[in-house]
Amino acid sequence: MKNVLIISGHPDLNGSVANVEILQSVEKALPNAEIRRLDSLYPTYQFNIEAEQSAILKADVIVFQFPFSWYSVPGLMKLWIDKVFVHGFAHGSTAKIAGKKLIISTTTGAPNEVYQKDGFFKHTVEDYLPQFETFAILCGLDYQLPVITCGLSYVGRDEEKIAEQKAIAQDHATRLVKAIEKAVA
C-alpha cells in the first residue's frame, strides 16, 4: 500500500469516544498508516514544522481526521495547517506536495437532521467544506470525497451511549478505510 498519513486534529483525544475509536479501527485495518495525534505530539501547540512537513512529503494520501468544530477544524488543527502548509512548501512556485490525495474525515456532535437545508443549521456538512477543496486546489492536492458522520454527540457517557458511539465510529472507520483504499488504488 502507498504511504498514508492521518492527521488527528482532535484537541483532546483523552476526552473523545468517537475519534479515538475511529483512529484505533483505522490503525488495525491499516497498520502501515502513520497516524499523527496532534494533541499528544503538541500539547503546547508548538509544532515541529520540519517533522510535520517531512511526514507530509512521504505521504501519498493525507487524511485530516477531526471533530467538526464551529463548522470547520478545531483550533489546534487550524494552527497546524497555518504553520505547516506555508508558501514554498505547500503552494507557490517551489511547492513540494502537489499530486498527493487529500481526504477530509470528520464527525459532528449534532445529528444529521440539523445539517439539512430544512434543518436547524439550514446547511449540510458538505456545504461547509468548499474551503478544503480550495485548500487542495491551492496546494495541488487531489481532493477526494469526504467521509462524514453526524450524531456522535459527546453528551451522555453511560455505557449504552458509549457503546452506541463506538458502533457509529466503527462504521465511520470502515468507510474511511474504503476511501483510503480507493485513493491508493
mmCIF file of C-alpha atoms in Angstrom:
data_model
loop_
_atom_site.group_PDB
_atom_site.id
_atom_site.type_symbol
_atom_site.label_atom_id
_atom_site.label_comp_id
_atom_site.label_asym_id
_atom_site.label_seq_id
_atom_site.Cartn_x
_atom_site.Cartn_y
_atom_site.Cartn_z
ATOM 1 C CA MET A 1 0.000 0.000 0.000
ATOM 2 C CA LYS A 2 1.131 3.539 -0.677
ATOM 3 C CA ASN A 3 2.072 5.809 2.217
ATOM 4 C CA VAL A 4 -0.941 7.021 4.174
ATOM 5 C CA LEU A 5 -0.693 9.868 6.671
ATOM 6 C CA ILE A 6 -3.571 10.520 9.062
ATOM 7 C CA ILE A 7 -3.541 13.788 10.962
ATOM 8 C CA SER A 8 -5.737 13.681 14.048
ATOM 9 C CA GLY A 9 -6.809 17.228 14.813
ATOM 10 C CA HIS A 10 -8.896 16.437 17.887
ATOM 11 C CA PRO A 11 -7.716 18.851 20.599
ATOM 12 C CA ASP A 12 -8.147 16.286 23.414
ATOM 13 C CA LEU A 13 -8.394 12.637 22.439
ATOM 14 C CA ASN A 14 -8.475 11.713 26.140
ATOM 15 C CA GLY A 15 -11.985 13.149 26.208
ATOM 16 C CA SER A 16 -13.124 11.527 22.971
ATOM 17 C CA VAL A 17 -15.022 8.325 22.327
ATOM 18 C CA ALA A 18 -15.687 8.513 18.591
ATOM 19 C CA ASN A 19 -12.419 9.926 17.274
ATOM 20 C CA VAL A 20 -10.396 7.511 19.421
ATOM 21 C CA GLU A 21 -12.464 4.597 18.122
ATOM 22 C CA ILE A 22 -12.033 5.772 14.527
ATOM 23 C CA LEU A 23 -8.264 6.063 14.884
ATOM 24 C CA GLN A 24 -7.931 2.691 16.610
ATOM 25 C CA SER A 25 -10.085 0.956 13.994
ATOM 26 C CA VAL A 26 -8.189 2.523 11.099
ATOM 27 C CA GLU A 27 -4.874 1.667 12.768
ATOM 28 C CA LYS A 28 -5.945 -2.007 12.977
ATOM 29 C CA ALA A 29 -7.115 -2.085 9.361
ATOM 30 C CA LEU A 30 -4.123 -0.136 8.003
ATOM 31 C CA PRO A 31 -1.204 -0.870 10.343
ATOM 32 C CA ASN A 32 1.313 0.782 7.994
ATOM 33 C CA ALA A 33 -0.524 4.110 8.005
ATOM 34 C CA GLU A 34 1.189 6.838 10.002
ATOM 35 C CA ILE A 35 -1.153 8.473 12.494
ATOM 36 C CA ARG A 36 -0.047 11.777 13.978
ATOM 37 C CA ARG A 37 -2.094 12.725 17.026
ATOM 38 C CA LEU A 38 -1.585 16.474 17.252
ATOM 39 C CA ASP A 39 -2.955 16.765 20.783
ATOM 40 C CA SER A 40 -0.359 14.410 22.250
ATOM 41 C CA LEU A 41 2.502 15.485 19.979
ATOM 42 C CA TYR A 42 1.942 19.187 20.617
ATOM 43 C CA PRO A 43 0.053 19.836 23.865
ATOM 44 C CA THR A 44 1.504 23.365 23.968
ATOM 45 C CA TYR A 45 0.744 23.981 20.268
ATOM 46 C CA GLN A 46 4.457 24.363 19.498
ATOM 47 C CA PHE A 47 4.840 22.359 16.300
ATOM 48 C CA ASN A 48 7.957 20.707 14.921
ATOM 49 C CA ILE A 49 7.444 22.075 11.425
ATOM 50 C CA GLU A 50 10.291 20.067 9.905
ATOM 51 C CA ALA A 51 8.887 16.776 11.269
ATOM 52 C CA GLU A 52 5.377 17.611 10.092
ATOM 53 C CA GLN A 53 6.493 18.616 6.601
ATOM 54 C CA SER A 54 8.680 15.512 6.366
ATOM 55 C CA ALA A 55 5.674 13.313 7.183
ATOM 56 C CA ILE A 56 3.625 15.084 4.509
ATOM 57 C CA LEU A 57 6.378 14.692 1.920
ATOM 58 C CA LYS A 58 6.463 10.910 2.498
ATOM 59 C CA ALA A 59 2.683 10.555 2.168
ATOM 60 C CA ASP A 60 0.753 9.664 -0.960
ATOM 61 C CA VAL A 61 -2.589 10.104 0.810
ATOM 62 C CA ILE A 62 -3.212 12.662 3.561
ATOM 63 C CA VAL A 63 -6.264 12.301 5.803
ATOM 64 C CA PHE A 64 -7.480 15.090 8.054
ATOM 65 C CA GLN A 65 -9.427 13.378 10.876
ATOM 66 C CA PHE A 66 -11.206 15.773 13.202
ATOM 67 C CA PRO A 67 -14.401 16.605 15.051
ATOM 68 C CA PHE A 68 -16.329 19.331 13.241
ATOM 69 C CA SER A 69 -15.762 22.426 15.375
ATOM 70 C CA TRP A 70 -17.530 25.683 14.698
ATOM 71 C CA TYR A 71 -18.183 24.449 11.124
ATOM 72 C CA SER A 72 -14.508 23.794 10.436
ATOM 73 C CA VAL A 73 -11.432 22.196 12.007
ATOM 74 C CA PRO A 74 -10.612 22.590 15.722
ATOM 75 C CA GLY A 75 -8.198 25.404 16.633
ATOM 76 C CA LEU A 76 -5.263 23.020 17.109
ATOM 77 C CA MET A 77 -5.603 21.711 13.580
ATOM 78 C CA LYS A 78 -6.187 25.180 12.122
ATOM 79 C CA LEU A 79 -2.967 26.469 13.689
ATOM 80 C CA TRP A 80 -1.132 23.334 12.484
ATOM 81 C CA ILE A 81 -2.372 23.984 8.922
ATOM 82 C CA ASP A 82 -1.306 27.633 9.160
ATOM 83 C CA LYS A 83 2.187 26.742 10.366
ATOM 84 C CA VAL A 84 2.857 23.653 8.213
ATOM 85 C CA PHE A 85 1.254 24.416 4.828
ATOM 86 C CA VAL A 86 3.309 27.509 4.135
ATOM 87 C CA HIS A 87 4.199 29.161 0.837
ATOM 88 C CA GLY A 88 7.160 27.465 -0.779
ATOM 89 C CA PHE A 89 6.347 24.128 0.810
ATOM 90 C CA ALA A 90 2.633 23.616 0.179
ATOM 91 C CA HIS A 91 1.954 26.175 -2.540
ATOM 92 C CA GLY A 92 3.744 28.602 -4.777
ATOM 93 C CA SER A 93 6.375 28.085 -7.450
ATOM 94 C CA THR A 94 8.554 25.906 -5.200
ATOM 95 C CA ALA A 95 5.716 23.823 -3.694
ATOM 96 C CA LYS A 96 6.598 20.226 -2.916
ATOM 97 C CA ILE A 97 3.322 18.413 -2.232
ATOM 98 C CA ALA A 98 1.329 18.533 -5.470
ATOM 99 C CA GLY A 99 -0.252 15.279 -6.604
ATOM 100 C CA LYS A 100 -0.936 13.854 -3.141
ATOM 101 C CA LYS A 101 -4.524 12.928 -2.321
ATOM 102 C CA LEU A 102 -6.471 14.625 0.467
ATOM 103 C CA ILE A 103 -9.361 13.038 2.352
ATOM 104 C CA ILE A 104 -11.406 15.001 4.868
ATOM 105 C CA SER A 105 -12.800 12.748 7.609
ATOM 106 C CA THR A 106 -14.982 14.479 10.156
ATOM 107 C CA THR A 107 -17.571 13.816 12.826
ATOM 108 C CA THR A 108 -20.255 16.064 14.244
ATOM 109 C CA GLY A 109 -21.878 16.007 17.631
ATOM 110 C CA ALA A 110 -25.201 17.206 16.281
ATOM 111 C CA PRO A 111 -27.409 14.747 14.407
ATOM 112 C CA ASN A 112 -27.748 14.632 10.639
ATOM 113 C CA GLU A 113 -31.251 16.164 10.787
ATOM 114 C CA VAL A 114 -29.899 19.570 11.832
ATOM 115 C CA TYR A 115 -27.407 19.538 8.927
ATOM 116 C CA GLN A 116 -30.084 19.677 6.230
ATOM 117 C CA LYS A 117 -31.391 22.535 4.085
ATOM 118 C CA ASP A 118 -34.631 22.383 6.069
ATOM 119 C CA GLY A 119 -32.860 21.625 9.368
ATOM 120 C CA PHE A 120 -31.747 23.895 12.170
ATOM 121 C CA PHE A 121 -28.474 24.984 10.508
ATOM 122 C CA LYS A 122 -30.014 25.355 7.005
ATOM 123 C CA HIS A 123 -26.882 23.760 5.529
ATOM 124 C CA THR A 124 -25.455 20.283 5.063
ATOM 125 C CA VAL A 125 -21.995 19.473 6.391
ATOM 126 C CA GLU A 126 -20.859 19.351 2.752
ATOM 127 C CA ASP A 127 -21.945 22.995 2.412
ATOM 128 C CA TYR A 128 -19.194 23.911 4.872
ATOM 129 C CA LEU A 129 -16.427 22.008 3.065
ATOM 130 C CA PRO A 130 -15.562 24.142 -0.018
ATOM 131 C CA GLN A 131 -12.676 25.621 1.989
ATOM 132 C CA PHE A 132 -10.977 22.211 1.823
ATOM 133 C CA GLU A 133 -11.491 21.946 -1.923
ATOM 134 C CA THR A 134 -9.922 25.405 -2.296
ATOM 135 C CA PHE A 135 -7.082 24.360 0.030
ATOM 136 C CA ALA A 136 -6.494 21.291 -2.166
ATOM 137 C CA ILE A 137 -6.520 23.372 -5.356
ATOM 138 C CA LEU A 138 -4.016 25.868 -3.912
ATOM 139 C CA CYS A 139 -1.679 23.051 -2.829
ATOM 140 C CA GLY A 140 -2.123 20.964 -5.980
ATOM 141 C CA LEU A 141 -3.710 18.149 -3.983
ATOM 142 C CA ASP A 142 -6.243 15.705 -5.397
ATOM 143 C CA TYR A 143 -9.351 16.300 -3.256
ATOM 144 C CA GLN A 144 -11.251 13.075 -2.567
ATOM 145 C CA LEU A 145 -14.837 12.671 -1.420
ATOM 146 C CA PRO A 146 -15.120 13.415 2.305
ATOM 147 C CA VAL A 147 -16.118 10.884 4.946
ATOM 148 C CA ILE A 148 -18.688 12.427 7.291
ATOM 149 C CA THR A 149 -20.614 11.077 10.258
ATOM 150 C CA CYS A 150 -23.144 13.128 12.173
ATOM 151 C CA GLY A 151 -24.695 12.477 15.546
ATOM 152 C CA LEU A 152 -21.659 11.474 17.584
ATOM 153 C CA SER A 153 -22.681 13.635 20.471
ATOM 154 C CA TYR A 154 -20.412 13.903 23.448
ATOM 155 C CA VAL A 155 -23.346 14.331 25.813
ATOM 156 C CA GLY A 156 -24.203 11.261 27.810
ATOM 157 C CA ARG A 157 -21.410 8.904 28.788
ATOM 158 C CA ASP A 158 -23.323 5.956 30.171
ATOM 159 C CA GLU A 159 -22.327 2.501 28.936
ATOM 160 C CA GLU A 160 -25.175 2.284 26.429
ATOM 161 C CA LYS A 161 -24.383 5.690 24.906
ATOM 162 C CA ILE A 162 -20.662 4.905 24.707
ATOM 163 C CA ALA A 163 -21.367 1.567 23.006
ATOM 164 C CA GLU A 164 -23.633 3.350 20.502
ATOM 165 C CA GLN A 165 -20.968 5.989 19.782
ATOM 166 C CA LYS A 166 -18.331 3.310 19.288
ATOM 167 C CA ALA A 167 -20.530 1.383 16.844
ATOM 168 C CA ILE A 168 -21.190 4.526 14.798
ATOM 169 C CA ALA A 169 -17.486 5.393 14.910
ATOM 170 C CA GLN A 170 -16.548 1.896 13.724
ATOM 171 C CA ASP A 171 -18.870 2.342 10.744
ATOM 172 C CA HIS A 172 -17.158 5.668 10.027
ATOM 173 C CA ALA A 173 -13.753 3.966 10.241
ATOM 174 C CA THR A 174 -14.877 1.257 7.802
ATOM 175 C CA ARG A 175 -15.973 3.918 5.306
ATOM 176 C CA LEU A 176 -12.721 5.826 5.829
ATOM 177 C CA VAL A 177 -10.609 2.710 5.208
ATOM 178 C CA LYS A 178 -12.543 2.093 1.978
ATOM 179 C CA ALA A 179 -11.939 5.707 0.906
ATOM 180 C CA ILE A 180 -8.224 5.369 1.650
ATOM 181 C CA GLU A 181 -8.016 2.055 -0.226
ATOM 182 C CA LYS A 182 -9.782 3.636 -3.213
ATOM 183 C CA ALA A 183 -7.378 6.605 -3.110
ATOM 184 C CA VAL A 184 -4.308 4.367 -3.178
ATOM 185 C CA ALA A 185 -5.641 2.010 -5.877
#
